[in-house]
Amino acid sequence: MENSVLIKTQDLVKIYPMGWKKLVALDHVNLEFKKGDFAGLVGPSGSGKTTFLNIVGSLDGPSEGDAEVMGKKVSTLSHKQAAALRKKHIGFIFQTFNLLPVYSVYENVEISLLLLGMTHEERKRKVMQALEWVKLADRAKSKPAQLSGGQCQRVAVARAVVKEPALILADEPTANLDAENSYNILETMVELNEELKTTFLFATHDEKVIRYLRRKITLFDGKVAKDEQTTPHRKGENS
Amino acid sequence: MTLFKLAFKNLMGAGIRTWLNVVVLSFSFVVIIWLQGLYEGMNIQSSTAVIDAEYAGGQYWHENYDPYDPLTLQDAHGVLPDKLKSMIEKKEATPILIIQGTAYPQGRMMTLLIKGINPDQNIISLPSHFLNKETDDIPAVIGTRMSESTGLRVGDSVTLRWRDANGTFDARDATIVQVMRTMVQSIDQGQIWVPLEKLRELSRMEEEATLVIVDKDTANPPQVSGWEFKSLDFLLQDIKQLVKTKTAGGSIFYIILLLLAMLAIFDTQVLSIFRRRKEIGTLMAMGFTRAKVIWLFTIEGAMHAVLAALVAALYGIPFLAWFAKTGFALPESTDSFGFALGEKIFPAYSAGLVVGTTVLVLVITTIVSFLPTRKIAKLKPTDALRGKSS
C-alpha cells in the first residue's frame, strides 16, 4: 500500500466555454500520485493547477479523459458518490482558509467528522488531537475572527487532517500568510505527512512551498511541462 | 440532529437579522391567536347567550311557523300533541305562543309580537317569574331595548291590540312588571312577554302554542307530527355564519402580517444563500451533498418559526391571559350587529387554536425557507468556492 497509486489521470482534458471561444485549462494531462506523496503543481496563474485539484477532488468533472482517485473514476461519479468520496477520503485546504465564521475553532474542525457518524466522545478526541497537531488546542473555543491568518490556516489544516484522509489537496495554502506563518504551516504539513502518511498535493507558485516539495510538476497552458523529483529543504536547512 | 445543531448555530450567528425576523414572526403568532381567540370567544359567548335565553336544547316549531315571515304567524299555532304535552308536564319543555299585535305606548302606534310564556318555566333564562305578579290587567315583561324605544318603564301601562283566532280585534291594557336586561336582542326588541294562559285565553287559542322549547338535557327529542324539531345546529347557523364572515374579514389583518414576516424570511434566505456561497462550497468540499446543504438552509429558515413561537410565548402568554381575563369592551353601537355579545368579549384560546397556529406558521415558514434553497441544487461546488453563482 505504501507505494500504491492513489491518483491516476489519463489524457485529462478540461475545457471551459468562454463565450464563443473555448479555454483549454487542462490539455491531455497524464499523472500518477502514490500514497504518502508530498507533491506540488507549480506554474503561473491560469496554467491549470486549481482545475487539476478540483477534478481530483471530485468537485468538478473532466471534459475528456478521466481521473481515477482511490480507484474511482471521477467522470462516472454521481453528486452523491462524489460527496461520499470527499467526505471519507479527501481533505481540502484553501487559500482563503474558508472557515465558518459563526463556529468556534473546535466546531470548525468537528464539522468534518459530523458526517462520518462518530460518537461525540470519538469526535472530541479526534478534534483535540488535530488541534494538538497544529498547536491550537488552547484556542479551541475561539472564533475565527479572533485568530491571526496563520492560526486560521492551521485550523483549516486541522479540519482537513482530522478525519485522517488519504489525500489532502491544498490550493495556494500560504498565499495569504507571511513567511513565518507559511513555514509553520508547511512544517506542520510535513510532520503530518510523515506521521500519518497522508498524501499532500499542492497547487502553488510560492517558492517557500516549492522548497518543501519532494515532487514538483510544472504546468504550463494546461500541459505538464516538467515532472521532477526534488530534494526538500525545510526551514533552517541550506538550499 | 447534526443539521439542526449547525442550523441553530448559523441562525444565532446571523445576529440581529435573525431576531428581527423572529420578532416580526412572533407578532404574527400572537395576533393570529389573539384575533382567532376573539372570534372564538364571540362565537362561544353569543351561542351561549342565545342558548340560555332562547333556544335551550332546541325548539319544536309549528309546521307553519317561519320566524322570518310575520305573515305566517296568523296560522302558525296549533294544539299541542300528547308527546309535547307530556314533555311539558315533566318540565322537559316549555311552550311559547306568538301572535302579532299592536301597542300604543305614549300615544304612538307600534307593531310588535306578543309572546306568551309559562311564568313558572325554567327551561330558558328569561325572567318569566315576574309575570306571576298580581295586576289589574295583563302583567308584561319587556327588555331594555324595547323599553328604550317605547319609553315604557316598570309600572307603566300600555294598550295592546291583537286579533284572536277568529279574526276578531281585541284590546287590553298591560302593565310592565319588569324590564329585563338581556344581551339577546331576539327576545327583546319589538316584543312583549305575557303569561301564556292569559294570552291563550285572550286570543282564543286554548292549549295551543307556536313553538316549544325543550330542555338542554333532552338527548333525543321525539318526532312529532305537525311540528318540526329544530336542533341547535340549525338555530345557531346564523350566528356561526356571522362569526365566520367576521373571522374572514379579520383574517386579512394577520395574513398581511404573516406575509410581511414571510417576505422577510424569504429575503433573508435569498441574501443568506448569496452571501454564503463560499460556505456552501466549503461544506460541499467537506462532503455535504447538495440535498444536505438544502436541508441545512431550510431548517435554518424554519427555525425562525420555532424561535418566534418561543418569543411569542414569552410576551404573548401574559398578554393573552390578561386579555382573556379583562375582556374586550365593546362600544354600544355593536348591540345592533345582530350578535348577542354583551358589553365585553372574552377571548377563548383553545389548545387546537394554539397548536394549529404553530403548525400553520411552521409549515408556511418551512415552505418559504425552502423555495430559495432550490438555487443551491444548481450550484457547482467550484463556483460556490469562488463565491460565484452557477
Short mmCIF file of C-alpha atoms in Angstrom, two decimals, chain B residues 138-390:
data_model
loop_
_atom_site.label_atom_id
_atom_site.label_comp_id
_atom_site.label_asym_id
_atom_site.label_seq_id
_atom_site.Cartn_x
_atom_site.Cartn_y
_atom_site.Cartn_z
CA ILE B 138 -102.13 41.89 31.87
CA PRO B 139 -98.70 41.66 33.53
CA ALA B 140 -95.95 42.11 30.92
CA VAL B 141 -92.17 41.87 30.74
CA ILE B 142 -90.13 43.75 28.17
CA GLY B 143 -86.39 44.12 27.51
CA THR B 144 -84.26 47.20 27.96
CA ARG B 145 -84.11 47.84 24.20
CA MET B 146 -87.89 47.69 23.93
CA SER B 147 -88.14 49.94 26.99
CA GLU B 148 -85.75 52.40 25.35
CA SER B 149 -87.65 52.50 22.04
CA THR B 150 -91.14 52.74 23.61
CA GLY B 151 -90.32 54.80 26.67
CA LEU B 152 -92.10 52.22 28.85
CA ARG B 153 -90.81 51.69 32.39
CA VAL B 154 -91.81 49.35 35.22
CA GLY B 155 -95.32 50.23 36.38
CA ASP B 156 -96.31 51.89 33.10
CA SER B 157 -99.43 50.77 31.29
CA VAL B 158 -99.69 50.25 27.59
CA THR B 159 -102.64 49.32 25.41
CA LEU B 160 -102.22 46.13 23.41
CA ARG B 161 -104.40 45.21 20.46
CA TRP B 162 -104.48 41.87 18.63
CA ARG B 163 -106.69 39.61 16.56
CA ASP B 164 -107.91 36.42 18.13
CA ALA B 165 -108.18 33.00 16.50
CA ASN B 166 -111.48 34.00 14.91
CA GLY B 167 -110.04 37.18 13.40
CA THR B 168 -111.75 39.50 15.83
CA PHE B 169 -109.81 42.51 17.07
CA ASP B 170 -109.49 42.85 20.82
CA ALA B 171 -107.55 45.21 23.04
CA ARG B 172 -106.49 45.36 26.66
CA ASP B 173 -104.07 47.29 28.83
CA ALA B 174 -100.90 45.68 30.03
CA THR B 175 -98.73 46.75 32.94
CA ILE B 176 -94.98 46.49 32.69
CA VAL B 177 -93.92 44.43 35.71
CA GLN B 178 -90.27 44.07 34.77
CA VAL B 179 -87.75 45.47 32.32
CA MET B 180 -85.25 42.69 31.79
CA ARG B 181 -81.62 43.27 30.89
CA THR B 182 -80.53 40.76 28.26
CA MET B 183 -77.78 40.63 25.69
CA VAL B 184 -80.04 38.65 23.35
CA GLN B 185 -81.84 41.12 21.08
CA SER B 186 -84.17 38.49 19.65
CA ILE B 187 -86.11 38.14 22.94
CA ASP B 188 -86.20 41.89 23.49
CA GLN B 189 -86.62 44.19 20.51
CA GLY B 190 -90.18 44.53 19.18
CA GLN B 191 -91.82 42.11 21.58
CA ILE B 192 -93.65 41.91 24.84
CA TRP B 193 -93.87 38.84 27.10
CA VAL B 194 -97.14 37.97 28.84
CA PRO B 195 -98.40 34.90 30.76
CA LEU B 196 -99.11 32.03 28.38
CA GLU B 197 -102.50 31.10 29.77
CA LYS B 198 -103.65 34.72 29.66
CA LEU B 199 -102.61 35.04 26.02
CA ARG B 200 -104.27 31.74 25.13
CA GLU B 201 -107.47 32.94 26.76
CA LEU B 202 -107.41 36.38 25.11
CA SER B 203 -106.58 35.00 21.69
CA ARG B 204 -108.98 32.05 21.92
CA MET B 205 -106.12 29.64 21.37
CA GLU B 206 -106.59 27.29 24.31
CA GLU B 207 -103.98 24.51 24.60
CA GLU B 208 -102.15 26.00 21.61
CA ALA B 209 -98.57 27.11 21.03
CA THR B 210 -96.37 28.37 18.20
CA LEU B 211 -93.22 26.71 19.36
CA VAL B 212 -92.00 24.51 22.19
CA ILE B 213 -88.55 24.96 23.70
CA VAL B 214 -87.00 21.75 25.00
CA ASP B 215 -84.65 21.42 27.91
CA LYS B 216 -80.87 21.44 27.32
CA ASP B 217 -80.59 17.93 28.74
CA THR B 218 -83.05 16.40 26.30
CA ALA B 219 -80.99 13.84 24.45
CA ASN B 220 -83.21 12.53 21.67
CA PRO B 221 -86.25 14.70 21.01
CA PRO B 222 -89.02 12.55 19.50
CA GLN B 223 -90.60 13.07 16.09
CA VAL B 224 -93.93 14.90 16.45
CA SER B 225 -96.42 15.09 13.64
CA GLY B 226 -97.18 18.67 12.53
CA TRP B 227 -94.21 20.02 14.47
CA GLU B 228 -90.62 20.22 13.26
CA PHE B 229 -87.75 19.86 15.66
CA LYS B 230 -85.04 22.48 15.08
CA SER B 231 -81.72 21.46 16.58
CA LEU B 232 -79.13 23.88 17.95
CA ASP B 233 -77.06 23.36 14.80
CA PHE B 234 -79.94 24.76 12.79
CA LEU B 235 -80.86 27.51 15.22
CA LEU B 236 -77.27 28.72 15.64
CA GLN B 237 -76.36 28.63 11.98
CA ASP B 238 -76.95 32.36 11.51
CA ILE B 239 -74.65 33.22 14.38
CA LYS B 240 -72.00 30.83 13.13
CA GLN B 241 -72.25 32.29 9.64
CA LEU B 242 -71.94 35.83 11.00
CA VAL B 243 -68.88 34.91 13.08
CA LYS B 244 -67.40 33.15 10.08
CA THR B 245 -67.83 36.26 7.94
CA LYS B 246 -66.29 38.46 10.60
CA THR B 247 -63.42 35.95 11.05
CA ALA B 248 -62.69 36.07 7.33
CA GLY B 249 -62.60 39.87 7.45
CA GLY B 250 -60.31 39.86 10.47
CA SER B 251 -58.00 37.28 8.85
CA ILE B 252 -56.87 39.85 6.29
CA PHE B 253 -55.01 41.72 9.02
CA TYR B 254 -52.97 38.76 10.16
CA ILE B 255 -52.49 37.44 6.65
CA ILE B 256 -50.78 40.75 5.81
CA LEU B 257 -48.63 40.45 8.93
CA LEU B 258 -47.78 36.86 8.09
CA LEU B 259 -46.92 37.83 4.51
CA LEU B 260 -44.57 40.53 5.79
CA ALA B 261 -42.83 38.03 8.04
CA MET B 262 -42.59 35.51 5.21
CA LEU B 263 -41.20 38.16 2.87
CA ALA B 264 -38.54 38.98 5.46
CA ILE B 265 -37.62 35.31 5.83
CA PHE B 266 -37.59 34.77 2.06
CA ASP B 267 -35.31 37.78 1.62
CA THR B 268 -33.07 36.60 4.43
CA GLN B 269 -32.79 33.20 2.81
CA VAL B 270 -32.01 34.66 -0.63
CA LEU B 271 -29.43 37.02 0.88
CA SER B 272 -28.02 34.25 3.03
CA ILE B 273 -27.54 31.91 0.07
CA PHE B 274 -25.98 34.72 -1.96
CA ARG B 275 -23.61 35.78 0.80
CA ARG B 276 -22.70 32.30 1.96
CA ARG B 277 -21.85 30.70 -1.39
CA LYS B 278 -18.26 30.19 -0.24
CA GLU B 279 -19.54 28.47 2.88
CA ILE B 280 -21.80 26.29 0.74
CA GLY B 281 -18.79 25.39 -1.44
CA THR B 282 -16.73 24.59 1.66
CA LEU B 283 -19.46 22.35 3.05
CA MET B 284 -19.67 20.55 -0.30
CA ALA B 285 -15.88 20.14 -0.33
CA MET B 286 -16.12 18.55 3.10
CA GLY B 287 -18.59 16.00 1.80
CA PHE B 288 -22.01 17.58 2.28
CA THR B 289 -24.34 16.60 -0.53
CA ARG B 290 -26.45 19.33 -2.13
CA ALA B 291 -29.53 17.83 -0.52
CA LYS B 292 -27.88 18.14 2.91
CA VAL B 293 -26.96 21.78 2.28
CA ILE B 294 -30.53 22.48 1.12
CA TRP B 295 -31.81 20.83 4.29
CA LEU B 296 -29.44 22.87 6.39
CA PHE B 297 -30.67 26.16 4.93
CA THR B 298 -34.32 25.06 5.05
CA ILE B 299 -34.02 24.06 8.71
CA GLU B 300 -32.30 27.37 9.39
CA GLY B 301 -35.27 29.22 7.89
CA ALA B 302 -37.84 27.02 9.58
CA MET B 303 -36.13 27.58 12.93
CA HIS B 304 -37.23 31.21 12.68
CA ALA B 305 -40.74 29.91 13.34
CA VAL B 306 -39.60 27.84 16.33
CA LEU B 307 -37.78 30.80 17.85
CA ALA B 308 -40.74 33.05 17.04
CA ALA B 309 -43.07 30.65 18.86
CA LEU B 310 -40.81 30.81 21.93
CA VAL B 311 -40.55 34.61 21.79
CA ALA B 312 -44.31 34.85 21.21
CA ALA B 313 -44.87 32.64 24.25
CA LEU B 314 -42.66 34.92 26.31
CA TYR B 315 -44.76 38.04 25.89
CA GLY B 316 -47.86 36.51 24.28
CA ILE B 317 -48.95 34.21 27.12
CA PRO B 318 -49.14 37.02 29.75
CA PHE B 319 -50.79 39.35 27.23
CA LEU B 320 -53.37 36.82 26.02
CA ALA B 321 -54.09 35.62 29.56
CA TRP B 322 -54.64 39.19 30.75
CA PHE B 323 -56.86 39.84 27.77
CA ALA B 324 -58.91 36.71 28.35
CA LYS B 325 -59.44 37.87 31.94
CA THR B 326 -60.31 41.52 31.34
CA GLY B 327 -62.10 41.09 28.03
CA PHE B 328 -62.54 43.49 25.17
CA ALA B 329 -65.03 46.29 25.89
CA LEU B 330 -67.47 46.79 23.04
CA PRO B 331 -68.91 50.14 22.03
CA GLU B 332 -72.67 50.48 22.45
CA SER B 333 -73.22 50.52 18.69
CA THR B 334 -72.19 46.85 18.48
CA ASP B 335 -75.55 45.97 20.07
CA SER B 336 -77.09 46.47 16.64
CA PHE B 337 -74.73 43.95 14.96
CA GLY B 338 -77.22 41.16 15.40
CA PHE B 339 -74.96 39.39 17.88
CA ALA B 340 -75.80 38.61 21.48
CA LEU B 341 -72.47 39.78 22.85
CA GLY B 342 -72.93 41.84 25.96
CA GLU B 343 -70.66 44.68 26.94
CA LYS B 344 -67.41 42.76 26.65
CA ILE B 345 -65.99 39.95 24.58
CA PHE B 346 -63.82 37.47 26.41
CA PRO B 347 -61.43 35.72 24.01
CA ALA B 348 -61.29 31.93 24.14
CA TYR B 349 -57.99 30.28 23.21
CA SER B 350 -58.31 26.57 22.65
CA ALA B 351 -55.36 24.15 22.52
CA GLY B 352 -56.37 23.45 18.92
CA LEU B 353 -56.04 27.13 18.07
CA VAL B 354 -52.56 27.42 19.59
CA VAL B 355 -51.29 24.14 18.11
CA GLY B 356 -52.97 24.84 14.76
CA THR B 357 -51.44 28.32 14.53
CA THR B 358 -47.99 27.00 15.46
CA VAL B 359 -48.19 24.24 12.85
CA LEU B 360 -49.54 26.66 10.22
CA VAL B 361 -46.75 29.21 10.77
CA LEU B 362 -44.12 26.45 10.93
CA VAL B 363 -45.30 24.87 7.66
CA ILE B 364 -45.52 28.21 5.83
CA THR B 365 -42.11 29.28 7.13
CA THR B 366 -40.56 25.96 6.08
CA ILE B 367 -42.01 26.26 2.57
CA VAL B 368 -40.86 29.87 2.27
CA SER B 369 -37.42 28.89 3.58
CA PHE B 370 -37.15 26.00 1.16
CA LEU B 371 -38.04 27.92 -2.01
CA PRO B 372 -34.83 29.99 -2.29
CA THR B 373 -32.65 27.00 -1.39
CA ARG B 374 -33.52 25.32 -4.70
CA LYS B 375 -30.83 27.60 -6.14
CA ILE B 376 -28.26 25.52 -4.25
CA ALA B 377 -29.25 22.46 -6.28
CA LYS B 378 -27.87 24.22 -9.39
CA LEU B 379 -24.73 25.49 -7.68
CA LYS B 380 -21.45 23.92 -8.81
CA PRO B 381 -19.05 23.35 -5.88
CA THR B 382 -16.18 25.00 -7.75
CA ASP B 383 -18.26 28.12 -8.48
CA ALA B 384 -19.52 28.22 -4.91
CA LEU B 385 -15.96 28.07 -3.57
CA ARG B 386 -15.05 31.03 -5.75
CA GLY B 387 -18.11 32.89 -4.46
CA LYS B 388 -19.79 32.74 -7.84
CA SER B 389 -23.34 31.75 -8.74
CA SER B 390 -23.71 28.95 -11.27
#
